[in-house]
XYZ file of C-alpha atoms in Angstrom:
175
model
C 8.871 85.216 10.541
C 11.772 83.205 9.700
C 12.221 82.621 13.381
C 8.786 81.132 13.701
C 9.424 78.687 10.891
C 12.702 77.665 12.441
C 11.080 77.183 15.793
C 8.298 75.010 14.409
C 10.688 72.489 12.959
C 12.721 71.865 16.110
C 9.585 71.393 18.212
C 8.191 68.649 15.915
C 8.632 65.106 17.197
C 11.655 63.421 15.603
C 10.086 60.012 14.944
C 6.816 61.223 13.447
C 6.844 60.817 9.719
C 4.780 63.110 7.598
C 1.559 61.486 6.399
C 1.900 60.519 2.729
C -0.126 58.451 0.351
C 2.722 55.787 0.309
C 1.621 54.216 3.626
C -1.639 52.661 2.357
C 0.231 51.316 -0.672
C 2.646 49.411 1.557
C -0.285 47.951 3.478
C -1.954 46.974 0.206
C 1.283 45.386 -0.989
C 1.582 43.443 2.269
C -1.999 42.219 2.005
C -1.476 41.277 -1.640
C 1.741 39.430 -0.813
C 0.069 37.570 2.043
C -2.795 36.561 -0.275
C -0.315 35.295 -2.880
C 1.567 33.414 -0.157
C -1.666 31.753 0.956
C -2.456 30.781 -2.668
C 1.025 29.347 -3.184
C 0.880 27.464 0.106
C -2.480 25.987 -0.939
C -1.072 25.017 -4.366
C 1.975 23.468 -2.696
C -0.155 21.417 -0.308
C -2.351 20.211 -3.191
C 0.711 19.260 -5.257
C 2.195 17.439 -2.273
C -1.067 15.521 -1.732
C -1.223 14.664 -5.447
C 2.361 13.359 -5.323
C 1.554 11.201 -2.304
C -1.588 9.859 -4.022
C 0.382 8.999 -7.170
C 3.053 7.232 -5.100
C 0.413 5.279 -3.161
C -1.413 4.265 -6.373
C 1.876 3.183 -7.957
C 2.670 1.020 -4.916
C -0.800 -0.542 -5.108
C -0.341 -1.213 -8.839
C 3.016 -2.892 -8.214
C 1.508 -5.005 -5.425
C -1.357 -6.057 -7.724
C 1.103 -6.838 -10.527
C 3.085 -9.107 -8.191
C -0.050 -10.750 -6.856
C -1.642 -11.407 -10.247
C 1.477 -11.796 -12.410
C 0.658 -15.389 -13.282
C -3.016 -14.737 -14.017
C -2.605 -14.831 -17.803
C -0.517 -17.985 -17.638
C -2.969 -19.621 -15.222
C -5.868 -18.839 -17.567
C -3.988 -20.539 -20.404
C -3.138 -23.581 -18.247
C -6.679 -24.322 -16.987
C -7.822 -25.901 -20.314
C -4.709 -28.091 -20.316
C -5.583 -29.382 -16.847
C -9.182 -29.905 -17.938
C -8.012 -32.016 -20.901
C -5.742 -34.134 -18.705
C -8.546 -34.729 -16.198
C -10.955 -35.634 -19.006
C -8.453 -38.150 -20.368
C -8.367 -39.867 -16.979
C -12.163 -40.273 -16.943
C -12.267 -42.340 -20.158
C -13.231 -45.864 -19.067
C -11.746 -47.981 -21.847
C -9.130 -45.919 -23.656
C -7.368 -47.281 -26.687
C -3.750 -46.536 -27.435
C -4.823 -44.440 -30.420
C -7.341 -42.375 -28.409
C -4.787 -41.797 -25.644
C -2.180 -40.702 -28.191
C -4.664 -38.375 -29.876
C -5.652 -36.875 -26.510
C -2.031 -36.364 -25.501
C -1.295 -34.669 -28.841
C -4.280 -32.332 -28.426
C -3.235 -31.534 -24.865
C 0.331 -30.840 -26.035
C -1.055 -28.416 -28.648
C -2.980 -26.610 -25.896
C 0.132 -26.457 -23.738
C 2.266 -25.189 -26.633
C -0.349 -22.522 -27.372
C -0.372 -21.481 -23.695
C 3.431 -21.193 -23.755
C 3.378 -19.075 -26.927
C 0.676 -16.731 -25.576
C 2.791 -16.091 -22.501
C 6.068 -15.729 -24.424
C 7.557 -18.917 -22.995
C 9.893 -19.994 -25.804
C 11.737 -23.287 -26.333
C 15.496 -23.418 -26.698
C 16.200 -26.440 -28.875
C 19.720 -26.331 -30.279
C 20.611 -28.537 -33.239
C 23.607 -30.814 -33.563
C 26.581 -28.753 -34.710
C 25.278 -25.452 -33.274
C 27.912 -23.399 -31.469
C 27.695 -23.861 -27.691
C 26.127 -20.720 -26.168
C 26.794 -20.548 -22.413
C 23.941 -18.034 -22.104
C 21.405 -20.615 -23.383
C 23.076 -24.030 -23.107
C 24.499 -26.039 -20.230
C 27.063 -28.617 -21.303
C 26.992 -31.524 -18.861
C 29.612 -33.542 -20.707
C 32.316 -33.098 -23.305
C 32.527 -36.006 -25.701
C 34.824 -36.868 -28.611
C 33.025 -36.122 -31.890
C 33.729 -35.610 -35.566
C 32.742 -31.957 -35.451
C 34.156 -28.620 -34.373
C 35.033 -28.219 -30.687
C 32.499 -26.535 -28.409
C 29.541 -27.387 -30.594
C 26.387 -29.255 -29.587
C 26.611 -33.032 -30.053
C 23.314 -34.094 -28.452
C 20.441 -32.343 -26.698
C 19.463 -34.084 -23.490
C 16.754 -31.596 -22.464
C 15.179 -28.529 -24.078
C 15.676 -25.157 -22.515
C 13.142 -22.366 -22.068
C 13.134 -18.578 -22.084
C 10.469 -16.148 -20.921
C 10.679 -13.241 -23.362
C 14.429 -12.444 -23.236
C 15.140 -14.034 -19.849
C 16.525 -17.542 -19.484
C 14.227 -19.793 -17.474
C 16.141 -23.044 -17.948
C 19.164 -23.693 -20.186
C 19.118 -26.483 -22.734
C 21.087 -29.457 -21.346
C 23.566 -30.654 -23.999
C 26.739 -32.566 -24.565
C 29.498 -30.689 -26.371
C 32.194 -31.740 -28.792
C 35.659 -32.137 -27.333
C 38.609 -30.252 -28.792
C 40.831 -32.540 -30.844
């Protein structure tokens, strides 16, 4: 009998694996892995599309910001223009009415500047010369400390913290 058992084994094909319950499990694992791969690929594609949409919207927002950056300032300036045009339509203006109209228009303009954070730079005599805010066009002899403001020839302006135009001044000469 032992001979029969020994003979059965050598006659069996070498590459045939015995049938076990592990084979369906591998197929199930493969199917499960493929399903997870499909889910992850779908999630990746959605995330990629979302990223592209966010980038596109951000570019559109920047373009709109550039295009309409002066909108607030323009809205504040329209009443000033209206006041100036109205002043020109007065048929027989008096000096006092013209002065009053100019003062009212200046108040509107000042208000428009303040709303849009356009600030005056108006140094006083004796202030230390600040090259970040002042432009000295001349150095003159004066009875004050060197490199200080003697006279202001023109106001300067800043938008928020950025210099728009420096104040034009003359500075005291070193003795």
